[in-house]
Every structure is written in C-alpha cells, then in structure tokens.
PDB file of C-alpha atoms in Angstrom:
ATOM      1  CA  MET A  12      99.048 105.816 114.720  1.00 40.00           C
ATOM      2  CA  LYS A  13     102.244 103.801 114.356  1.00 41.00           C
ATOM      3  CA  LYS A  14     101.885 104.095 110.572  1.00 41.00           C
ATOM      4  CA  ILE A  15     101.915 107.884 110.706  1.00 35.00           C
ATOM      5  CA  PHE A  16     104.865 108.212 113.012  1.00 35.00           C
ATOM      6  CA  SER A  17     106.792 105.792 110.820  1.00 41.00           C
ATOM      7  CA  LEU A  18     106.494 108.422 108.096  1.00 39.00           C
ATOM      8  CA  ILE A  19     108.746 110.800 109.989  1.00 36.00           C
ATOM      9  CA  ALA A  20     111.172 108.225 111.181  1.00 40.00           C
ATOM     10  CA  LEU A  21     114.432 108.861 109.438  1.00 34.00           C
ATOM     11  CA  MET A  22     116.347 105.700 108.043  1.00 35.00           C
ATOM     12  CA  ALA A  23     119.945 106.197 106.887  1.00 33.00           C
ATOM     13  CA  LEU A  24     120.405 104.054 103.801  1.00 35.00           C
ATOM     14  CA  ILE A  25     122.595 104.101 100.657  1.00 34.00           C
ATOM     15  CA  VAL A  26     120.984 104.752  97.267  1.00 37.00           C
ATOM     16  CA  SER A  27     122.529 104.022  93.891  1.00 37.00           C
ATOM     17  CA  CYS A  28     122.423 106.569  91.100  1.00 38.00           C
ATOM     18  CA  GLY A  29     125.516 105.984  88.952  1.00 42.00           C
ATOM     19  CA  GLY A  30     127.760 108.374  87.037  1.00 55.00           C
ATOM     20  CA  THR A  31     130.139 111.029  88.367  1.00 80.00           C
ATOM     21  CA  LYS A  32     128.587 114.483  88.272  1.00 89.00           C
ATOM     22  CA  PRO A  33     129.231 117.728  90.194  1.00 94.00           C
ATOM     23  CA  TYR A  34     127.101 119.066  93.018  1.00 95.00           C
ATOM     24  CA  LYS A  35     127.072 122.253  95.056  1.00 97.00           C
ATOM     25  CA  ILE A  36     125.350 122.849  98.378  1.00 97.00           C
ATOM     26  CA  ASP A  37     124.608 126.438  99.393  1.00 97.00           C
ATOM     27  CA  GLY A  38     123.592 126.403 103.038  1.00 96.00           C
ATOM     28  CA  THR A  39     122.025 129.027 105.288  1.00 96.00           C
ATOM     29  CA  ILE A  40     121.818 128.445 109.025  1.00 96.00           C
ATOM     30  CA  SER A  41     119.932 130.500 111.605  1.00 93.00           C
ATOM     31  CA  ALA A  42     119.352 127.802 114.229  1.00 90.00           C
ATOM     32  CA  GLU A  43     120.163 128.723 117.819  1.00 89.00           C
ATOM     33  CA  GLY A  44     123.539 127.656 119.137  1.00 89.00           C
ATOM     34  CA  PHE A  45     125.465 128.219 115.918  1.00 93.00           C
ATOM     35  CA  VAL A  46     127.953 131.045 115.401  1.00 94.00           C
ATOM     36  CA  ASP A  47     130.444 131.928 112.705  1.00 95.00           C
ATOM     37  CA  GLY A  48     133.416 129.600 112.899  1.00 96.00           C
ATOM     38  CA  ASP A  49     131.373 126.514 113.802  1.00 96.00           C
ATOM     39  CA  THR A  50     131.740 123.488 111.546  1.00 96.00           C
ATOM     40  CA  ILE A  51     129.084 121.597 109.593  1.00 96.00           C
ATOM     41  CA  SER A  52     129.922 118.118 108.340  1.00 96.00           C
ATOM     42  CA  LEU A  53     128.472 116.320 105.348  1.00 94.00           C
ATOM     43  CA  GLY A  54     128.197 112.562 105.421  1.00 88.00           C
ATOM     44  CA  TYR A  55     126.086 109.431 105.436  1.00 79.00           C
ATOM     45  CA  SER A  56     125.220 106.449 107.608  1.00 67.00           C
ATOM     46  CA  VAL A  57     125.282 102.918 106.238  1.00 58.00           C
ATOM     47  CA  ASP A  58     123.614 101.166 109.176  1.00 51.00           C
ATOM     48  CA  GLY A  59     121.519 103.981 110.608  1.00 53.00           C
ATOM     49  CA  ALA A  60     123.779 104.230 113.658  1.00 58.00           C
ATOM     50  CA  SER A  61     127.424 105.033 112.876  1.00 66.00           C
ATOM     51  CA  TYR A  62     127.820 108.290 110.998  1.00 74.00           C
ATOM     52  CA  THR A  63     130.584 108.661 108.402  1.00 82.00           C
ATOM     53  CA  PRO A  64     131.562 112.285 107.645  1.00 89.00           C
ATOM     54  CA  GLU A  65     133.014 112.959 104.211  1.00 90.00           C
ATOM     55  CA  SER A  66     133.698 116.693 104.160  1.00 94.00           C
ATOM     56  CA  TYR A  67     133.442 119.805 106.306  1.00 97.00           C
ATOM     57  CA  ALA A  68     132.440 123.451 105.941  1.00 97.00           C
ATOM     58  CA  VAL A  69     132.929 126.388 108.307  1.00 97.00           C
ATOM     59  CA  ILE A  70     130.024 128.771 108.900  1.00 97.00           C
ATOM     60  CA  LYS A  71     130.705 132.338 107.809  1.00 96.00           C
ATOM     61  CA  ASP A  72     128.085 135.098 107.936  1.00 96.00           C
ATOM     62  CA  GLY A  73     125.477 132.459 108.669  1.00 95.00           C
ATOM     63  CA  LYS A  74     126.296 130.485 105.522  1.00 97.00           C
ATOM     64  CA  PHE A  75     128.268 127.418 104.487  1.00 97.00           C
ATOM     65  CA  GLU A  76     129.079 125.635 101.229  1.00 97.00           C
ATOM     66  CA  PHE A  77     129.968 122.158  99.995  1.00 97.00           C
ATOM     67  CA  THR A  78     131.103 121.158  96.516  1.00 96.00           C
ATOM     68  CA  GLY A  79     132.083 117.821  95.051  1.00 94.00           C
ATOM     69  CA  ASN A  80     131.151 115.043  92.670  1.00 91.00           C
ATOM     70  CA  VAL A  81     128.496 112.359  93.012  1.00 84.00           C
ATOM     71  CA  GLU A  82     129.070 108.862  91.705  1.00 74.00           C
ATOM     72  CA  ASN A  83     126.638 106.703  93.636  1.00 62.00           C
ATOM     73  CA  SER A  84     124.082 109.037  95.158  1.00 65.00           C
ATOM     74  CA  LYS A  85     123.309 108.400  98.807  1.00 75.00           C
ATOM     75  CA  LEU A  86     120.919 109.544 101.467  1.00 82.00           C
ATOM     76  CA  TYR A  87     122.997 112.148 103.284  1.00 89.00           C
ATOM     77  CA  TYR A  88     122.951 114.299 106.409  1.00 91.00           C
ATOM     78  CA  LEU A  89     124.190 117.740 107.313  1.00 94.00           C
ATOM     79  CA  VAL A  90     125.471 117.419 110.861  1.00 93.00           C
ATOM     80  CA  ASN A  91     126.591 119.658 113.709  1.00 92.00           C
ATOM     81  CA  HIS A  92     130.205 118.531 113.760  1.00 91.00           C
ATOM     82  CA  LYS A  93     130.691 119.497 117.399  1.00 90.00           C
ATOM     83  CA  THR A  94     127.806 117.415 118.780  1.00 89.00           C
ATOM     84  CA  GLU A  95     127.339 114.969 115.859  1.00 86.00           C
ATOM     85  CA  GLU A  96     123.645 115.886 115.918  1.00 89.00           C
ATOM     86  CA  PRO A  97     121.932 115.432 112.517  1.00 89.00           C
ATOM     87  CA  LEU A  98     120.506 118.732 111.274  1.00 92.00           C
ATOM     88  CA  VAL A  99     118.715 117.673 108.110  1.00 92.00           C
ATOM     89  CA  MET A 100     118.432 114.630 105.853  1.00 90.00           C
ATOM     90  CA  PHE A 101     118.500 114.980 102.069  1.00 92.00           C
ATOM     91  CA  PHE A 102     119.351 113.308  98.757  1.00 91.00           C
ATOM     92  CA  LEU A 103     122.816 114.181  97.511  1.00 91.00           C
ATOM     93  CA  GLU A 104     122.655 114.364  93.735  1.00 90.00           C
ATOM     94  CA  SER A 105     124.071 116.397  90.878  1.00 91.00           C
ATOM     95  CA  GLY A 106     122.973 120.018  90.732  1.00 94.00           C
ATOM     96  CA  ASP A 107     122.679 123.159  92.845  1.00 97.00           C
ATOM     97  CA  ILE A 108     121.259 122.220  96.234  1.00 97.00           C
ATOM     98  CA  LYS A 109     119.977 124.813  98.689  1.00 97.00           C
ATOM     99  CA  ALA A 110     119.840 123.901 102.388  1.00 97.00           C
ATOM    100  CA  THR A 111     118.075 126.000 105.009  1.00 96.00           C
ATOM    101  CA  ILE A 112     118.586 125.066 108.653  1.00 95.00           C
ATOM    102  CA  ASP A 113     116.396 126.743 111.246  1.00 92.00           C
ATOM    103  CA  ASN A 114     114.889 125.881 114.624  1.00 86.00           C
ATOM    104  CA  GLU A 115     111.374 126.086 113.228  1.00 82.00           C
ATOM    105  CA  LYS A 116     111.887 124.477 109.825  1.00 83.00           C
ATOM    106  CA  SER A 117     114.789 122.962 107.921  1.00 88.00           C
ATOM    107  CA  ASN A 118     114.592 121.868 104.318  1.00 91.00           C
ATOM    108  CA  VAL A 119     116.677 121.046 101.272  1.00 95.00           C
ATOM    109  CA  GLU A 120     115.624 121.799  97.703  1.00 95.00           C
ATOM    110  CA  GLY A 121     116.901 122.653  94.237  1.00 96.00           C
ATOM    111  CA  THR A 122     117.265 119.199  92.703  1.00 94.00           C
ATOM    112  CA  PRO A 123     114.517 116.795  91.553  1.00 92.00           C
ATOM    113  CA  SER A 124     114.713 114.276  94.399  1.00 92.00           C
ATOM    114  CA  ASN A 125     114.916 116.904  97.116  1.00 94.00           C
ATOM    115  CA  ASP A 126     112.109 118.976  95.606  1.00 95.00           C
ATOM    116  CA  ILE A 127     109.594 116.144  95.480  1.00 94.00           C
ATOM    117  CA  TYR A 128     110.568 114.915  98.956  1.00 94.00           C
ATOM    118  CA  THR A 129     110.235 118.440 100.375  1.00 93.00           C
ATOM    119  CA  GLU A 130     106.797 118.725  98.774  1.00 94.00           C
ATOM    120  CA  LEU A 131     105.769 115.464 100.446  1.00 94.00           C
ATOM    121  CA  GLN A 132     106.959 116.717 103.831  1.00 90.00           C
ATOM    122  CA  GLU A 133     105.005 119.938 103.395  1.00 91.00           C
ATOM    123  CA  ASN A 134     101.869 117.999 102.468  1.00 92.00           C
ATOM    124  CA  LEU A 135     102.208 115.833 105.571  1.00 91.00           C
ATOM    125  CA  THR A 136     103.263 118.529 108.043  1.00 89.00           C
ATOM    126  CA  GLY A 137      99.743 119.779 108.736  1.00 89.00           C
ATOM    127  CA  TYR A 138      98.438 116.288 109.432  1.00 90.00           C
ATOM    128  CA  ILE A 139     101.388 115.376 111.634  1.00 88.00           C
ATOM    129  CA  SER A 140     100.967 118.574 113.684  1.00 89.00           C
ATOM    130  CA  GLN A 141      97.260 117.928 114.172  1.00 91.00           C
ATOM    131  CA  LEU A 142      97.914 114.321 115.155  1.00 91.00           C
ATOM    132  CA  GLN A 143     100.454 115.374 117.758  1.00 91.00           C
ATOM    133  CA  GLU A 144      98.206 118.107 119.179  1.00 92.00           C
ATOM    134  CA  LYS A 145      95.208 115.804 119.473  1.00 91.00           C
ATOM    135  CA  GLN A 146      97.259 113.025 121.019  1.00 91.00           C
ATOM    136  CA  ILE A 147      98.613 115.410 123.636  1.00 93.00           C
ATOM    137  CA  SER A 148      95.082 116.609 124.376  1.00 90.00           C
ATOM    138  CA  LEU A 149      93.820 113.030 124.630  1.00 89.00           C
ATOM    139  CA  TYR A 150      96.416 111.951 127.185  1.00 89.00           C
ATOM    140  CA  ILE A 151      96.983 115.194 129.097  1.00 92.00           C
ATOM    141  CA  ASP A 152      93.558 116.821 129.385  1.00 91.00           C
ATOM    142  CA  THR A 153      91.897 115.113 132.355  1.00 90.00           C
ATOM    143  CA  THR A 154      88.691 117.152 131.983  1.00 92.00           C
ATOM    144  CA  LEU A 155      87.622 115.410 128.765  1.00 91.00           C
ATOM    145  CA  THR A 156      84.384 113.480 128.885  1.00 93.00           C
ATOM    146  CA  GLU A 157      84.134 109.993 127.417  1.00 93.00           C
ATOM    147  CA  GLU A 158      82.195 111.406 124.480  1.00 94.00           C
ATOM    148  CA  GLN A 159      84.907 114.016 123.835  1.00 93.00           C
ATOM    149  CA  ARG A 160      87.618 111.341 124.000  1.00 92.00           C
ATOM    150  CA  GLU A 161      85.758 109.217 121.473  1.00 93.00           C
ATOM    151  CA  GLY A 162      85.446 112.271 119.229  1.00 94.00           C
ATOM    152  CA  ILE A 163      89.191 112.908 119.375  1.00 93.00           C
ATOM    153  CA  LEU A 164      89.935 109.243 118.638  1.00 94.00           C
ATOM    154  CA  SER A 165      87.675 109.463 115.602  1.00 94.00           C
ATOM    155  CA  GLU A 166      89.487 112.599 114.409  1.00 93.00           C
ATOM    156  CA  LEU A 167      92.846 110.884 114.923  1.00 93.00           C
ATOM    157  CA  GLN A 168      91.717 107.960 112.811  1.00 93.00           C
ATOM    158  CA  THR A 169      90.559 110.285 110.013  1.00 94.00           C
ATOM    159  CA  LEU A 170      93.805 112.271 110.055  1.00 93.00           C
ATOM    160  CA  SER A 171      95.842 109.071 110.078  1.00 92.00           C
ATOM    161  CA  GLU A 172      93.972 107.707 107.069  1.00 94.00           C
ATOM    162  CA  LYS A 173      94.406 110.946 105.100  1.00 94.00           C
ATOM    163  CA  ALA A 174      98.135 111.101 105.842  1.00 93.00           C
ATOM    164  CA  SER A 175      98.520 107.440 104.922  1.00 94.00           C
ATOM    165  CA  GLU A 176      96.741 108.078 101.616  1.00 95.00           C
ATOM    166  CA  ILE A 177      99.128 110.925 100.803  1.00 95.00           C
ATOM    167  CA  ALA A 178     102.128 108.720 101.594  1.00 94.00           C
ATOM    168  CA  LYS A 179     100.825 105.790  99.544  1.00 96.00           C
ATOM    169  CA  ASN A 180     100.013 108.006  96.560  1.00 96.00           C
ATOM    170  CA  PHE A 181     103.506 109.477  96.761  1.00 96.00           C
ATOM    171  CA  VAL A 182     105.112 106.029  96.650  1.00 96.00           C
ATOM    172  CA  THR A 183     103.039 104.771  93.735  1.00 95.00           C
ATOM    173  CA  SER A 184     103.613 107.993  91.765  1.00 95.00           C
ATOM    174  CA  ASN A 185     107.350 108.196  92.488  1.00 94.00           C
ATOM    175  CA  ILE A 186     108.522 104.583  92.716  1.00 92.00           C
ATOM    176  CA  GLU A 187     111.023 105.255  89.904  1.00 89.00           C
ATOM    177  CA  THR A 188     112.778 107.896  92.031  1.00 88.00           C
ATOM    178  CA  LEU A 189     115.064 107.636  95.056  1.00 87.00           C
ATOM    179  CA  PRO A 190     112.519 109.313  97.387  1.00 91.00           C
ATOM    180  CA  GLY A 191     109.946 106.791  96.188  1.00 92.00           C
ATOM    181  CA  LEU A 192     112.191 103.897  97.225  1.00 90.00           C
ATOM    182  CA  PHE A 193     112.931 105.564 100.544  1.00 90.00           C
ATOM    183  CA  MET A 194     109.245 106.076 101.327  1.00 93.00           C
ATOM    184  CA  LEU A 195     108.345 102.529 100.284  1.00 94.00           C
ATOM    185  CA  VAL A 196     110.751 101.299 102.960  1.00 91.00           C
ATOM    186  CA  GLN A 197     109.101 103.639 105.468  1.00 90.00           C
ATOM    187  CA  CYS A 198     105.534 102.789 104.444  1.00 92.00           C
ATOM    188  CA  ALA A 199     105.842  99.098 103.566  1.00 93.00           C
ATOM    189  CA  ASN A 200     103.176  98.137 106.127  1.00 92.00           C
ATOM    190  CA  MET A 201     100.610 100.324 104.341  1.00 94.00           C
ATOM    191  CA  PHE A 202     100.575  98.043 101.287  1.00 95.00           C
ATOM    192  CA  ASP A 203      99.263  94.511 101.053  1.00 94.00           C
ATOM    193  CA  ASP A 204     101.539  91.791  99.690  1.00 94.00           C
ATOM    194  CA  GLU A 205     100.285  92.054  96.110  1.00 95.00           C
ATOM    195  CA  GLU A 206     100.664  95.853  96.031  1.00 95.00           C
ATOM    196  CA  PHE A 207     104.108  95.694  97.635  1.00 95.00           C
ATOM    197  CA  ASP A 208     105.392  93.044  95.203  1.00 95.00           C
ATOM    198  CA  ALA A 209     104.113  95.049  92.222  1.00 95.00           C
ATOM    199  CA  LEU A 210     105.908  98.177  93.438  1.00 95.00           C
ATOM    200  CA  VAL A 211     109.188  96.330  93.985  1.00 94.00           C
ATOM    201  CA  GLN A 212     108.952  94.834  90.496  1.00 93.00           C
ATOM    202  CA  SER A 213     108.398  98.288  88.982  1.00 92.00           C
ATOM    203  CA  ILE A 214     111.661  99.705  90.375  1.00 90.00           C
ATOM    204  CA  PRO A 215     113.812 100.729  87.370  1.00 86.00           C
ATOM    205  CA  GLU A 216     117.031  98.922  86.546  1.00 82.00           C
ATOM    206  CA  LYS A 217     119.183 101.932  87.445  1.00 76.00           C
ATOM    207  CA  ASN A 218     118.089 101.625  91.094  1.00 77.00           C
ATOM    208  CA  ILE A 219     118.539  97.852  91.288  1.00 78.00           C
ATOM    209  CA  ASP A 220     122.105  97.662  92.482  1.00 64.00           C
ATOM    210  CA  GLU A 221     122.397  95.701  95.716  1.00 53.00           C
ATOM    211  CA  LYS A 222     126.096  96.524  96.060  1.00 50.00           C
ATOM    212  CA  ASN A 223     125.531 100.269  96.340  1.00 48.00           C
ATOM    213  CA  ASN A 224     121.817 100.447  97.023  1.00 59.00           C
ATOM    214  CA  CYS A 225     120.784  99.395 100.515  1.00 74.00           C
ATOM    215  CA  LEU A 226     117.266 100.695  99.900  1.00 81.00           C
ATOM    216  CA  TYR A 227     116.610  98.034  97.298  1.00 85.00           C
ATOM    217  CA  ALA A 228     118.303  95.388  99.444  1.00 83.00           C
ATOM    218  CA  VAL A 229     116.096  96.347 102.416  1.00 86.00           C
ATOM    219  CA  LEU A 230     112.988  96.095 100.237  1.00 90.00           C
ATOM    220  CA  LEU A 231     114.023  92.573  99.220  1.00 89.00           C
ATOM    221  CA  ASP A 232     114.481  91.682 102.906  1.00 90.00           C
ATOM    222  CA  ILE A 233     111.028  93.054 103.717  1.00 92.00           C
ATOM    223  CA  GLN A 234     109.571  91.088 100.825  1.00 91.00           C
ATOM    224  CA  GLU A 235     111.206  87.879 102.067  1.00 92.00           C
ATOM    225  CA  GLN A 236     110.015  88.437 105.640  1.00 92.00           C
ATOM    226  CA  ARG A 237     106.452  89.008 104.464  1.00 90.00           C
ATOM    227  CA  LYS A 238     106.490  85.767 102.469  1.00 88.00           C
ATOM    228  CA  ASN A 239     108.160  83.799 105.255  1.00 87.00           C
ATOM    229  CA  PRO A 240     107.163  85.408 108.574  1.00 81.00           C
ATOM    230  CA  GLN A 241     109.145  84.131 111.529  1.00 73.00           C
ATOM    231  CA  ASP A 242     107.233  82.429 114.311  1.00 63.00           C
ATOM    232  CA  PHE A 243     108.700  83.296 117.719  1.00 59.00           C
ATOM    233  CA  SER A 244     105.947  81.575 119.703  1.00 60.00           C
ATOM    234  CA  GLU A 245     108.087  78.491 120.479  1.00 61.00           C
ATOM    235  CA  TYR A 246     111.021  80.698 121.485  1.00 57.00           C
ATOM    236  CA  PHE A 247     108.927  82.696 123.953  1.00 61.00           C
ATOM    237  CA  LYS A 248     107.253  79.522 125.203  1.00 64.00           C
ATOM    238  CA  ALA A 249     110.648  77.953 125.907  1.00 64.00           C
ATOM    239  CA  ALA A 250     111.888  81.161 127.545  1.00 62.00           C
ATOM    240  CA  THR A 251     108.820  81.253 129.804  1.00 65.00           C
ATOM    241  CA  GLN A 252     109.249  77.596 130.804  1.00 65.00           C
ATOM    242  CA  GLU A 253     112.930  78.191 131.590  1.00 63.00           C
ATOM    243  CA  SER A 254     112.010  81.201 133.707  1.00 59.00           C
ATOM    244  CA  ASP A 255     109.391  79.193 135.616  1.00 61.00           C
ATOM    245  CA  THR A 256     111.892  76.382 136.217  1.00 60.00           C
ATOM    246  CA  THR A 257     114.518  78.821 137.507  1.00 58.00           C
ATOM    247  CA  THR A 258     111.990  80.415 139.850  1.00 56.00           C
ATOM    248  CA  ALA A 259     110.911  77.015 141.185  1.00 57.00           C
ATOM    249  CA  GLU A 260     114.519  75.993 141.890  1.00 59.00           C
ATOM    250  CA  THR A 261     115.313  79.175 143.798  1.00 55.00           C
ATOM    251  CA  PRO A 262     115.272  78.350 147.541  1.00 57.00           C
ATOM    252  CA  ALA A 263     112.826  80.340 149.608  1.00 54.00           C
ATOM    253  CA  ASP A 264     114.196  82.862 152.055  1.00 54.00           C
ATOM    254  CA  GLU A 265     114.458  81.461 155.532  1.00 49.00           C
TER     255      GLU A 265
END
C-alpha cells in the first residue's frame, strides 16, 4: 500500500529545461473560500518545505492570469497567498497553460508535460479512490467477518498491483520527459536495481544538469543509496545499550 500512496505524494523539485521562452497561465477558480480580490501566488520549492513565490495574480470574476518567460523549467505550485496553502502542482513550461482549481478536482493542462501528467493522474484516480474506500471499510467496519476481511485485502492487493503497473509503464514510456523523471523519483522502489539503473542511463542529455535539475540529482542519490545501503543496526544497538545503562544508573524512588 505504501507504494500506491507514494504515487500521490507531492515532491517539490527543480527541473532543467533550458532556453528562455514565453508562457501564459489562464486560471479559473471556483474553490470555496475564494472571492474576487484574493491573491494567487506562483512559485516553487527547492527543498520541499520552504516555498518561494515569484509572482502574484489577483482573482477577478473567478479568473486569474500569469505571464512570463521560462529559462530553466521547474516544478511549480499555484498557492493561496493568504494561507500559503498549495492549490495545485504543475510543470511550468513554454506555451498556453490552463489551470482549473476546484474543491472536487484541480488540474493543469495545455502543454505537453502537463497533459501527459494529467492523463496519468486521471488513469490512477479510480484506483486510488477504490483503495481509500476499501481501506476505510477494512478498518472502520467492525461487522466484517474474517472471510470478508481477507476478500478486501485481496482486492486491495489487486488494485495496488494494477496502479503500480500503470505508474511503471508511465515512467518507462516517458523517461525522456520531465514528468517521467518526477515519477521515477516517486516510484523508485517499484523497480529493481537493474531496471532503475537502465532508466537513469536513458535520461536525455538536456535533463542531465545537476546545477538546475534536482530531479536528476535526487535520482543519483537514490542510485548511490541502493548500491551502498546504510546499516543502522550498530547505531540502534549502541543507542539501546546507552538507554539500558542510563535506566540502571537511575536511583530507585524511596
């Protein structure tokens, strides 16, 4: 199950594209809590924690707009400027980008990277929903018999395998694109060492730029960790011994 939920975990990482080209974002927002005059910010996060806004747009008639130029394309966010809550993640690249923000569904499309990533999300949505529903039923419904629980666990396994297959096929088919690199980071544990190394080696030269491309740098780190896994057994053993010694030296209450 951890594999599936890793698919929807959002990592904020820089991606290199190269060249300065114009972009335009036409946004429509109907999510609750937003009114005309509110501000949407556009920006990125280098470390996945601290958000760096680059520009701002004011909502008017339920719409907002951003324009600019892209040199090194990055994985960006549209954010509620007031609360700093991320609204949607997308790939900022040259072209006309359309962003729709809603309580039920938010998506970004109109350019190659965003279109193929949106298609992936749509293909996975049904499986993710079913996984969540069945998990809730498994842990909340106290009337289930042991046979019914085993049946649900079997269904969860099947759904997980199908979703994993979709994700893996996406990576192998799109490794030359920015979404492909992003998903390889997310799904690294789904590939064995030989498969993972082959995918990393097939990344095109334009995306191998460690200075501006944290995705590629992260993949190299993952590759190194897989080849040289760290052994923390001695650390935890020492920590346990220290804890036992401290406990033994503590005087008993009189």
